Structures are given as C-alpha cells and as structure tokens.
Amino acid sequence: MKILVAVKRVVDYNVKVRVKADNSGVDLANVKMSMNPFCEIAVEEAVRLKEKGVANEIVVVTIGPTAAQEQLRTALALGADRGVLIESTEELNSLAVAKLLKAVVDKEQPQLIILGKQAIDSDNNQTGQMLGALTGYAQGTFASKVEVAGDKVNVTREIDGGLQTVALNLPAIVTTDLRLNEPRYASLPNIMKAKKKPLETLTPDALGVTTSSTLKTLKVEAPAARSAGVKVKSVAELVEKLKNEAKVI
C-alpha cells in the first residue's frame, strides 16, 4: 500500500503572530516556521501503518515556497520515503490546494491519503473534504483511530454525540484529529538520512492546475485587547456584575 500525506508550512504554534502595519496580512519576516501540528499527526499515523507492515511506501507532499522543503525534510526524517514539493508563492485557498493534491493523487495513485483536519493558520477545515469531492473517494474526517483491514479502512471519528466508526473502501481519504496519536521526535541519524531521500519539485503549471482564487483578503487585524479579569467575593456579587456591568442576564 502507498500512503500519500499532505503537510503544510505554518507559523510555529509557539510564536506570537504579528499583523503587518498595512493590515494586508501576517508578518512572516524572521518568523520561525514549522509543520502544522495536525499534519505531524498525519505523518505519524502513516509511519505507524508502515511499521505494522500495512504500507510499504509513504509519499509526503506540500505546497508552498522553496523554503517549504524544510518541512518535507522533517517528514522524511520522521519516516516518510520521498517528498513532493509543489512550488508556489501564491496565497492559495482550500479549493486550489485540493485541486493540486488531486493532481498528485492522479499521478501517484495512493491507496490511502492522510491529511491534518485543519491548519492552525487558516483554520478552514476544508481541504480534505474538498479533495474527497474532487476524487470521489470515501472520506473519514476527524479521525481518532485508524485501522486498515483488507481493502477497507475503519475510521473512528469524534462527533458531537461521542464516537462514530465508519468503514471506508480503499482508496480513501482520512483527516486526523488531535487525539489520534502522539507524534515522535526525529532522531539525529534520521535527520541526516533524510537529506539523501528523494525530493521532487513540481509546479502548478506542470500539473495542469489553475490556482487563481475567487477570494481576496481585504484586511487582517489583530484581535482586540481584552480587559483583565476580576475576582468576586460571593455569588451575589457575581450575579450583580453579570446583570449590571456585563449585562448578560
């Protein structure tokens, strides 16, 4: 089985995000970038499936600038076999990303595609579902457990009412939730080996995909500063403040 894992380069979750002075976007100058945490979970799950003997090859793909090779090399150090970089400096929306991933799916013909359920920069939670619609593959989103059995993959999903398990015919698409696994750290020997693993660079034009967007970012603003909280001495005082100051009751 071949597994395709999509990863995204995002601002590291430990970094305090700054908005540009002209409010045109997020300031990325001299900012530490890393792999999206949900994508790390996707890579980890693919590696575990390979360690179980379920998969024999893991291909990791990302879309972004040349610098995104860093995140691909990280995935290769974690256990992926080869990487694919679709080089683009444009700000791509979810549909454009899904179209590019479909082109890679058509090229690679994987039996299982694993993505993080969402990226921490845009929080759209759309790409996996859109890719499922474009490919016509079965999809299991928000996976907290993944088990491959023959020509099916059983995905346990976290939903409002608890847990739901769905059986998907392969090929299928799975998006990972936070509690699926605990990603490992790459060892120094594996980081060195990752430098020699194959990494292919493509362009949207080479894949025959148009990435023009119908969306335009008008303005980006930092959230309003919150006032400090206060302590109250009794329930009566709390009720009084909620009624007269906050005016929520």
Short mmCIF file of C-alpha atoms in Angstrom, two decimals:
data_model
loop_
_atom_site.label_atom_id
_atom_site.label_comp_id
_atom_site.label_asym_id
_atom_site.label_seq_id
_atom_site.Cartn_x
_atom_site.Cartn_y
_atom_site.Cartn_z
CA MET A 1 0.00 0.00 0.00
CA LYS A 2 1.14 3.50 -0.84
CA ILE A 3 0.17 6.31 1.52
CA LEU A 4 0.15 9.97 0.49
CA VAL A 5 0.42 12.50 3.32
CA ALA A 6 -0.18 16.22 2.77
CA VAL A 7 1.60 18.66 5.09
CA LYS A 8 1.59 22.45 5.40
CA ARG A 9 4.21 25.01 6.40
CA VAL A 10 2.79 27.37 9.04
CA VAL A 11 3.98 29.83 11.67
CA ASP A 12 5.21 27.80 14.65
CA TYR A 13 2.49 27.50 17.29
CA ASN A 14 4.83 28.89 19.96
CA VAL A 15 5.30 32.16 18.06
CA LYS A 16 3.16 35.21 18.79
CA VAL A 17 1.69 36.20 15.44
CA ARG A 18 2.13 39.83 14.32
CA VAL A 19 -0.02 41.65 11.78
CA LYS A 20 1.65 43.79 9.13
CA ALA A 21 1.47 47.55 9.61
CA ASP A 22 -0.66 47.96 6.49
CA ASN A 23 -3.09 45.23 7.64
CA SER A 24 -2.50 43.28 4.43
CA GLY A 25 -1.62 40.03 6.19
CA VAL A 26 0.53 38.32 8.79
CA ASP A 27 4.16 39.43 9.16
CA LEU A 28 6.36 36.41 8.33
CA ALA A 29 9.72 38.21 8.36
CA ASN A 30 12.22 36.37 10.57
CA VAL A 31 9.41 34.20 11.99
CA LYS A 32 10.02 30.57 12.89
CA MET A 33 8.04 28.26 10.61
CA SER A 34 7.21 24.62 11.24
CA MET A 35 4.97 21.79 10.14
CA ASN A 36 1.29 22.21 11.00
CA PRO A 37 0.66 20.15 14.21
CA PHE A 38 -2.25 18.23 12.68
CA CYS A 39 0.00 17.36 9.72
CA GLU A 40 2.58 15.96 12.16
CA ILE A 41 -0.15 13.64 13.44
CA ALA A 42 -0.92 12.58 9.85
CA VAL A 43 2.75 11.76 9.18
CA GLU A 44 3.00 9.83 12.45
CA GLU A 45 -0.07 7.73 11.60
CA ALA A 46 1.33 6.88 8.17
CA VAL A 47 4.67 5.85 9.71
CA ARG A 48 2.89 3.65 12.25
CA LEU A 49 0.94 1.93 9.48
CA LYS A 50 4.22 1.29 7.67
CA GLU A 51 5.79 -0.09 10.84
CA LYS A 52 2.84 -2.50 11.15
CA GLY A 53 3.51 -3.76 7.63
CA VAL A 54 0.27 -2.28 6.27
CA ALA A 55 2.06 0.22 4.00
CA ASN A 56 5.28 -0.11 2.04
CA GLU A 57 5.75 3.48 0.85
CA ILE A 58 4.95 6.91 2.27
CA VAL A 59 4.96 9.93 -0.03
CA VAL A 60 4.70 13.34 1.62
CA VAL A 61 3.58 16.40 -0.35
CA THR A 62 3.44 20.10 0.41
CA ILE A 63 2.55 23.26 -1.49
CA GLY A 64 4.50 26.44 -0.88
CA PRO A 65 7.76 28.33 -1.45
CA THR A 66 11.18 26.71 -1.85
CA ALA A 67 11.70 27.05 1.91
CA ALA A 68 8.88 24.50 2.46
CA GLN A 69 11.47 21.82 1.67
CA GLU A 70 12.39 22.15 5.34
CA GLN A 71 9.02 20.71 6.40
CA LEU A 72 9.31 17.94 3.80
CA ARG A 73 12.74 17.00 5.13
CA THR A 74 11.27 16.91 8.63
CA ALA A 75 8.60 14.47 7.43
CA LEU A 76 11.27 12.39 5.69
CA ALA A 77 13.25 12.29 8.93
CA LEU A 78 10.14 11.04 10.75
CA GLY A 79 9.86 8.07 8.38
CA ALA A 80 8.42 9.13 5.02
CA ASP A 81 10.19 7.68 1.95
CA ARG A 82 10.12 10.56 -0.53
CA GLY A 83 8.78 14.07 -0.85
CA VAL A 84 6.99 16.18 -3.43
CA LEU A 85 7.11 19.98 -3.35
CA ILE A 86 4.61 21.88 -5.47
CA GLU A 87 6.39 25.21 -5.62
CA SER A 88 4.13 28.25 -5.42
CA THR A 89 4.47 31.66 -3.81
CA GLU A 90 0.78 32.49 -4.21
CA GLU A 91 -1.67 32.62 -1.32
CA LEU A 92 -3.79 29.59 -2.20
CA ASN A 93 -7.30 28.92 -0.94
CA SER A 94 -8.54 25.48 0.10
CA LEU A 95 -10.03 24.63 -3.30
CA ALA A 96 -6.80 25.44 -5.14
CA VAL A 97 -4.87 23.25 -2.69
CA ALA A 98 -7.38 20.42 -3.12
CA LYS A 99 -7.05 20.65 -6.93
CA LEU A 100 -3.26 20.44 -6.69
CA LEU A 101 -3.48 17.49 -4.31
CA LYS A 102 -5.89 15.74 -6.70
CA ALA A 103 -3.32 16.11 -9.49
CA VAL A 104 -0.72 14.48 -7.22
CA VAL A 105 -3.20 11.72 -6.31
CA ASP A 106 -3.81 11.05 -10.02
CA LYS A 107 -0.04 10.91 -10.57
CA GLU A 108 0.90 8.77 -7.55
CA GLN A 109 -2.24 6.58 -7.26
CA PRO A 110 -2.03 6.07 -3.46
CA GLN A 111 -4.45 3.73 -1.69
CA LEU A 112 -4.72 5.98 1.37
CA ILE A 113 -4.46 9.77 1.65
CA ILE A 114 -3.97 11.27 5.12
CA LEU A 115 -4.25 14.98 5.93
CA GLY A 116 -4.46 17.02 9.10
CA LYS A 117 -8.08 18.05 9.70
CA GLN A 118 -7.10 21.74 9.56
CA ALA A 119 -4.17 24.14 9.54
CA ILE A 120 -3.57 26.38 12.54
CA ASP A 121 -3.07 29.47 10.37
CA SER A 122 -6.32 29.50 8.37
CA ASP A 123 -8.40 27.02 10.46
CA ASN A 124 -10.59 26.36 7.41
CA ASN A 125 -11.04 22.58 7.85
CA GLN A 126 -11.95 22.28 4.15
CA THR A 127 -9.14 20.76 2.09
CA GLY A 128 -9.69 17.10 2.99
CA GLN A 129 -13.41 17.30 2.29
CA MET A 130 -12.86 19.15 -1.00
CA LEU A 131 -10.27 16.57 -2.06
CA GLY A 132 -12.80 13.84 -1.31
CA ALA A 133 -15.36 15.57 -3.54
CA LEU A 134 -12.86 16.04 -6.39
CA THR A 135 -11.56 12.46 -6.32
CA GLY A 136 -14.84 10.75 -5.47
CA TYR A 137 -13.02 8.78 -2.74
CA ALA A 138 -14.65 7.81 0.55
CA GLN A 139 -13.58 10.02 3.42
CA GLY A 140 -13.33 9.75 7.20
CA THR A 141 -12.79 13.10 8.92
CA PHE A 142 -11.68 13.96 12.48
CA ALA A 143 -10.13 10.50 12.95
CA SER A 144 -9.20 9.45 16.49
CA LYS A 145 -8.40 5.86 15.42
CA VAL A 146 -7.46 4.32 12.06
CA GLU A 147 -7.37 0.59 11.32
CA VAL A 148 -6.73 -0.91 7.89
CA ALA A 149 -8.38 -4.30 7.31
CA GLY A 150 -8.01 -5.79 3.84
CA ASP A 151 -9.48 -3.46 1.25
CA LYS A 152 -11.18 -1.30 3.89
CA VAL A 153 -10.08 1.26 6.45
CA ASN A 154 -12.07 1.63 9.67
CA VAL A 155 -12.03 5.20 10.96
CA THR A 156 -13.28 6.15 14.42
CA ARG A 157 -14.47 9.76 14.29
CA GLU A 158 -15.05 12.26 17.07
CA ILE A 159 -18.53 13.75 16.71
CA ASP A 160 -20.80 15.81 18.98
CA GLY A 161 -22.57 12.74 20.33
CA GLY A 162 -19.42 10.73 21.05
CA LEU A 163 -17.55 8.36 18.71
CA GLN A 164 -18.62 7.05 15.32
CA THR A 165 -16.84 4.31 13.37
CA VAL A 166 -17.12 4.22 9.59
CA ALA A 167 -15.76 1.57 7.20
CA LEU A 168 -14.36 3.07 4.01
CA ASN A 169 -13.46 1.25 0.82
CA LEU A 170 -9.94 1.93 -0.37
CA PRO A 171 -8.74 4.22 -1.86
CA ALA A 172 -9.89 6.61 0.85
CA ILE A 173 -9.13 9.95 2.48
CA VAL A 174 -8.63 10.39 6.24
CA THR A 175 -8.22 13.66 8.12
CA THR A 176 -6.61 13.43 11.55
CA ASP A 177 -7.80 14.79 14.86
CA LEU A 178 -5.70 15.74 17.87
CA ARG A 179 -6.15 12.51 19.82
CA LEU A 180 -5.19 10.09 17.04
CA ASN A 181 -1.58 9.73 18.21
CA GLU A 182 1.43 11.43 19.77
CA PRO A 183 3.96 12.39 17.09
CA ARG A 184 7.53 11.24 17.62
CA TYR A 185 10.68 13.33 17.50
CA ALA A 186 13.11 12.85 14.64
CA SER A 187 16.45 11.36 15.72
CA LEU A 188 19.72 12.90 14.54
CA PRO A 189 20.66 9.87 12.38
CA ASN A 190 17.27 10.00 10.67
CA ILE A 191 17.63 13.76 10.09
CA MET A 192 20.93 13.07 8.34
CA LYS A 193 19.42 10.23 6.27
CA ALA A 194 16.51 12.47 5.26
CA LYS A 195 18.91 14.76 3.40
CA LYS A 196 19.58 11.95 0.91
CA LYS A 197 15.97 10.89 0.37
CA PRO A 198 14.41 11.87 -2.99
CA LEU A 199 12.50 15.14 -3.17
CA GLU A 200 10.70 16.06 -6.39
CA THR A 201 9.81 19.67 -7.22
CA LEU A 202 6.78 20.41 -9.40
CA THR A 203 4.77 23.49 -10.34
CA PRO A 204 1.00 24.00 -10.68
CA ASP A 205 1.51 24.54 -14.42
CA ALA A 206 3.33 21.22 -14.74
CA LEU A 207 0.37 19.53 -13.08
CA GLY A 208 -2.07 21.34 -15.34
CA VAL A 209 -3.83 23.09 -12.46
CA THR A 210 -5.02 26.69 -12.42
CA THR A 211 -4.72 28.18 -8.93
CA SER A 212 -6.40 31.54 -9.50
CA SER A 213 -8.55 32.36 -6.48
CA THR A 214 -12.05 33.79 -6.31
CA LEU A 215 -11.33 35.03 -2.79
CA LYS A 216 -9.45 38.17 -1.80
CA THR A 217 -8.19 39.15 1.64
CA LEU A 218 -9.36 42.71 2.29
CA LYS A 219 -7.90 43.31 5.72
CA VAL A 220 -6.19 41.45 8.56
CA GLU A 221 -6.47 42.77 12.11
CA ALA A 222 -5.17 41.59 15.46
CA PRO A 223 -7.89 40.69 17.96
CA ALA A 224 -8.97 43.46 20.31
CA ALA A 225 -7.15 43.56 23.65
CA ARG A 226 -9.14 42.05 26.49
CA SER A 227 -9.53 43.74 29.83
CA ALA A 228 -8.17 41.96 32.88
CA GLY A 229 -10.48 39.70 34.86
CA VAL A 230 -11.66 40.45 38.38
CA LYS A 231 -12.27 38.29 41.40
CA VAL A 232 -15.57 38.41 43.25
CA LYS A 233 -16.17 37.53 46.89
CA SER A 234 -19.60 35.94 46.59
CA VAL A 235 -22.16 34.54 44.18
CA ALA A 236 -24.37 37.55 44.86
CA GLU A 237 -21.61 39.91 43.74
CA LEU A 238 -21.04 37.78 40.61
CA VAL A 239 -24.73 37.93 39.71
CA GLU A 240 -24.78 41.67 40.31
CA LYS A 241 -21.82 42.25 37.97
CA LEU A 242 -23.25 39.98 35.28
CA LYS A 243 -26.55 41.85 35.47
CA ASN A 244 -25.38 45.47 35.77
CA GLU A 245 -21.88 45.57 34.23
CA ALA A 246 -21.73 42.78 31.67
CA LYS A 247 -25.50 42.95 31.08
CA VAL A 248 -25.68 39.28 30.06
CA ILE A 249 -28.51 38.33 32.40
#
